Amino acid sequence: MRTKNWSNTILYCEQLDQGRRAIEWREELPPLRRAGETAAFGLRMNTGWDFKLFQQTTGFDLRREWQAEIDQLVEQGWGALDGAGFRLTARGLRFADAAAERFLR
């Protein structure tokens, strides 16, 4: 579930004062999209994603669903593959937002 809080500070504070969460809207993500967001945010960590752990966590194979994106990042020098997983390189971590965006669907 993705939520967005009120950006209007007055509305935000009013909601909190009334004992409510200050949520403007909610969105339930379908499974593949949720997995893509999980991949994107996990890549911001130095260790990246272990393929088995990603599949256990999301139910999706990172290599199958995002192979083209992984290949592009490796080709650019932003990503590194080893037998067990995928991570961003030191250079890739400098551009983590741009790299992670490729996994969002």
PDB file of C-alpha atoms in Angstrom:
ATOM      1  CA  MET A   1       0.000   0.000   0.000  1.00  0.00           C
ATOM      2  CA  ARG A   2       1.399   3.372  -0.986  1.00  0.00           C
ATOM      3  CA  THR A   3       0.130   6.487   0.741  1.00  0.00           C
ATOM      4  CA  LYS A   4       0.603  10.215   0.295  1.00  0.00           C
ATOM      5  CA  ASN A   5       0.264  12.591   3.179  1.00  0.00           C
ATOM      6  CA  TRP A   6      -1.394  15.957   2.770  1.00  0.00           C
ATOM      7  CA  SER A   7       1.119  18.444   1.401  1.00  0.00           C
ATOM      8  CA  ASN A   8      -0.989  21.325   2.731  1.00  0.00           C
ATOM      9  CA  THR A   9       0.457  21.849   6.208  1.00  0.00           C
ATOM     10  CA  ILE A  10      -2.806  23.163   7.664  1.00  0.00           C
ATOM     11  CA  LEU A  11      -4.797  20.137   6.473  1.00  0.00           C
ATOM     12  CA  TYR A  12      -2.024  17.837   7.631  1.00  0.00           C
ATOM     13  CA  CYS A  13      -2.040  19.309  11.151  1.00  0.00           C
ATOM     14  CA  GLU A  14      -5.854  19.341  11.336  1.00  0.00           C
ATOM     15  CA  GLN A  15      -5.949  15.633  10.546  1.00  0.00           C
ATOM     16  CA  LEU A  16      -3.406  14.874  13.249  1.00  0.00           C
ATOM     17  CA  ASP A  17      -5.228  17.089  15.770  1.00  0.00           C
ATOM     18  CA  GLN A  18      -8.400  15.066  15.093  1.00  0.00           C
ATOM     19  CA  GLY A  19      -6.529  11.826  15.797  1.00  0.00           C
ATOM     20  CA  ARG A  20      -6.496  10.791  12.155  1.00  0.00           C
ATOM     21  CA  ARG A  21      -3.628   9.837   9.930  1.00  0.00           C
ATOM     22  CA  ALA A  22      -2.850  12.706   7.570  1.00  0.00           C
ATOM     23  CA  ILE A  23      -3.242  10.660   4.403  1.00  0.00           C
ATOM     24  CA  GLU A  24      -4.513  12.363   1.270  1.00  0.00           C
ATOM     25  CA  TRP A  25      -4.708   9.180  -0.823  1.00  0.00           C
ATOM     26  CA  ARG A  26      -3.878   5.459  -0.842  1.00  0.00           C
ATOM     27  CA  GLU A  27      -2.925   3.153  -3.666  1.00  0.00           C
ATOM     28  CA  GLU A  28      -2.665  -0.615  -3.516  1.00  0.00           C
ATOM     29  CA  LEU A  29       0.088  -1.841  -5.797  1.00  0.00           C
ATOM     30  CA  PRO A  30      -0.266  -4.999  -7.890  1.00  0.00           C
ATOM     31  CA  PRO A  31       2.334  -7.691  -7.065  1.00  0.00           C
ATOM     32  CA  LEU A  32       4.777  -7.082  -9.954  1.00  0.00           C
ATOM     33  CA  ARG A  33       4.783  -3.335  -9.395  1.00  0.00           C
ATOM     34  CA  ARG A  34       5.331  -3.862  -5.661  1.00  0.00           C
ATOM     35  CA  ALA A  35       8.251  -6.187  -6.479  1.00  0.00           C
ATOM     36  CA  GLY A  36       9.732  -3.529  -8.778  1.00  0.00           C
ATOM     37  CA  GLU A  37       9.590  -0.963  -6.012  1.00  0.00           C
ATOM     38  CA  THR A  38      11.152  -3.457  -3.624  1.00  0.00           C
ATOM     39  CA  ALA A  39      13.953  -4.006  -6.161  1.00  0.00           C
ATOM     40  CA  ALA A  40      14.450  -0.281  -6.674  1.00  0.00           C
ATOM     41  CA  PHE A  41      14.729   0.569  -3.008  1.00  0.00           C
ATOM     42  CA  GLY A  42      16.885  -2.462  -2.226  1.00  0.00           C
ATOM     43  CA  LEU A  43      19.392  -1.449  -4.865  1.00  0.00           C
ATOM     44  CA  ARG A  44      20.121   1.692  -2.892  1.00  0.00           C
ATOM     45  CA  MET A  45      21.889  -0.500  -0.341  1.00  0.00           C
ATOM     46  CA  ASN A  46      25.554  -1.382  -0.899  1.00  0.00           C
ATOM     47  CA  THR A  47      24.794  -5.104  -0.984  1.00  0.00           C
ATOM     48  CA  GLY A  48      22.016  -4.837  -3.581  1.00  0.00           C
ATOM     49  CA  TRP A  49      19.836  -7.926  -3.969  1.00  0.00           C
ATOM     50  CA  ASP A  50      20.638 -11.581  -3.500  1.00  0.00           C
ATOM     51  CA  PHE A  51      18.562 -13.352  -6.173  1.00  0.00           C
ATOM     52  CA  LYS A  52      17.198 -16.019  -3.825  1.00  0.00           C
ATOM     53  CA  LEU A  53      16.320 -13.485  -1.136  1.00  0.00           C
ATOM     54  CA  PHE A  54      14.552 -11.269  -3.662  1.00  0.00           C
ATOM     55  CA  GLN A  55      12.467 -14.197  -4.884  1.00  0.00           C
ATOM     56  CA  GLN A  56      11.632 -15.235  -1.304  1.00  0.00           C
ATOM     57  CA  THR A  57      10.664 -11.649  -0.468  1.00  0.00           C
ATOM     58  CA  THR A  58       8.611 -10.827  -3.551  1.00  0.00           C
ATOM     59  CA  GLY A  59       7.757 -14.077  -5.318  1.00  0.00           C
ATOM     60  CA  PHE A  60       9.445 -12.800  -8.502  1.00  0.00           C
ATOM     61  CA  ASP A  61      12.768 -13.636 -10.121  1.00  0.00           C
ATOM     62  CA  LEU A  62      14.769 -10.420 -10.426  1.00  0.00           C
ATOM     63  CA  ARG A  63      16.729 -11.852 -13.374  1.00  0.00           C
ATOM     64  CA  ARG A  64      13.663 -12.911 -15.328  1.00  0.00           C
ATOM     65  CA  GLU A  65      11.514  -9.815 -14.801  1.00  0.00           C
ATOM     66  CA  TRP A  66      14.251  -7.164 -15.042  1.00  0.00           C
ATOM     67  CA  GLN A  67      17.017  -8.811 -17.087  1.00  0.00           C
ATOM     68  CA  ALA A  68      17.096  -6.030 -19.706  1.00  0.00           C
ATOM     69  CA  GLU A  69      17.399  -3.356 -17.013  1.00  0.00           C
ATOM     70  CA  ILE A  70      20.147  -5.294 -15.212  1.00  0.00           C
ATOM     71  CA  ASP A  71      22.049  -5.771 -18.495  1.00  0.00           C
ATOM     72  CA  GLN A  72      21.811  -2.032 -19.279  1.00  0.00           C
ATOM     73  CA  LEU A  73      23.104  -1.066 -15.850  1.00  0.00           C
ATOM     74  CA  VAL A  74      26.011  -3.513 -16.093  1.00  0.00           C
ATOM     75  CA  GLU A  75      26.845  -2.219 -19.579  1.00  0.00           C
ATOM     76  CA  GLN A  76      26.818   1.373 -18.265  1.00  0.00           C
ATOM     77  CA  GLY A  77      29.131   0.460 -15.415  1.00  0.00           C
ATOM     78  CA  TRP A  78      26.415   1.199 -12.872  1.00  0.00           C
ATOM     79  CA  GLY A  79      25.645  -2.427 -11.998  1.00  0.00           C
ATOM     80  CA  ALA A  80      27.551  -5.574 -11.092  1.00  0.00           C
ATOM     81  CA  LEU A  81      26.445  -9.197 -11.236  1.00  0.00           C
ATOM     82  CA  ASP A  82      27.907 -12.070  -9.316  1.00  0.00           C
ATOM     83  CA  GLY A  83      26.650 -15.619  -9.109  1.00  0.00           C
ATOM     84  CA  ALA A  84      24.304 -14.821  -6.237  1.00  0.00           C
ATOM     85  CA  GLY A  85      22.959 -11.354  -6.915  1.00  0.00           C
ATOM     86  CA  PHE A  86      22.996  -7.888  -8.396  1.00  0.00           C
ATOM     87  CA  ARG A  87      24.148  -4.620  -6.893  1.00  0.00           C
ATOM     88  CA  LEU A  88      25.017  -1.139  -7.981  1.00  0.00           C
ATOM     89  CA  THR A  89      28.684  -0.267  -8.362  1.00  0.00           C
ATOM     90  CA  ALA A  90      30.215   2.694  -6.533  1.00  0.00           C
ATOM     91  CA  ARG A  91      29.502   4.751  -9.646  1.00  0.00           C
ATOM     92  CA  GLY A  92      25.970   3.352  -9.865  1.00  0.00           C
ATOM     93  CA  LEU A  93      25.275   4.268  -6.251  1.00  0.00           C
ATOM     94  CA  ARG A  94      26.016   7.894  -7.178  1.00  0.00           C
ATOM     95  CA  PHE A  95      23.105   7.618  -9.615  1.00  0.00           C
ATOM     96  CA  ALA A  96      20.958   5.292  -7.500  1.00  0.00           C
ATOM     97  CA  ASP A  97      17.714   7.161  -8.158  1.00  0.00           C
ATOM     98  CA  ALA A  98      18.158   6.983 -11.937  1.00  0.00           C
ATOM     99  CA  ALA A  99      19.189   3.316 -11.746  1.00  0.00           C
ATOM    100  CA  ALA A 100      16.326   2.373  -9.430  1.00  0.00           C
ATOM    101  CA  GLU A 101      13.767   4.128 -11.629  1.00  0.00           C
ATOM    102  CA  ARG A 102      14.342   1.484 -14.310  1.00  0.00           C
ATOM    103  CA  PHE A 103      12.784  -1.158 -12.063  1.00  0.00           C
ATOM    104  CA  LEU A 104       9.543   0.746 -11.555  1.00  0.00           C
ATOM    105  CA  ARG A 105       6.601  -0.320 -13.687  1.00  0.00           C
TER     106      ARG A 105
END
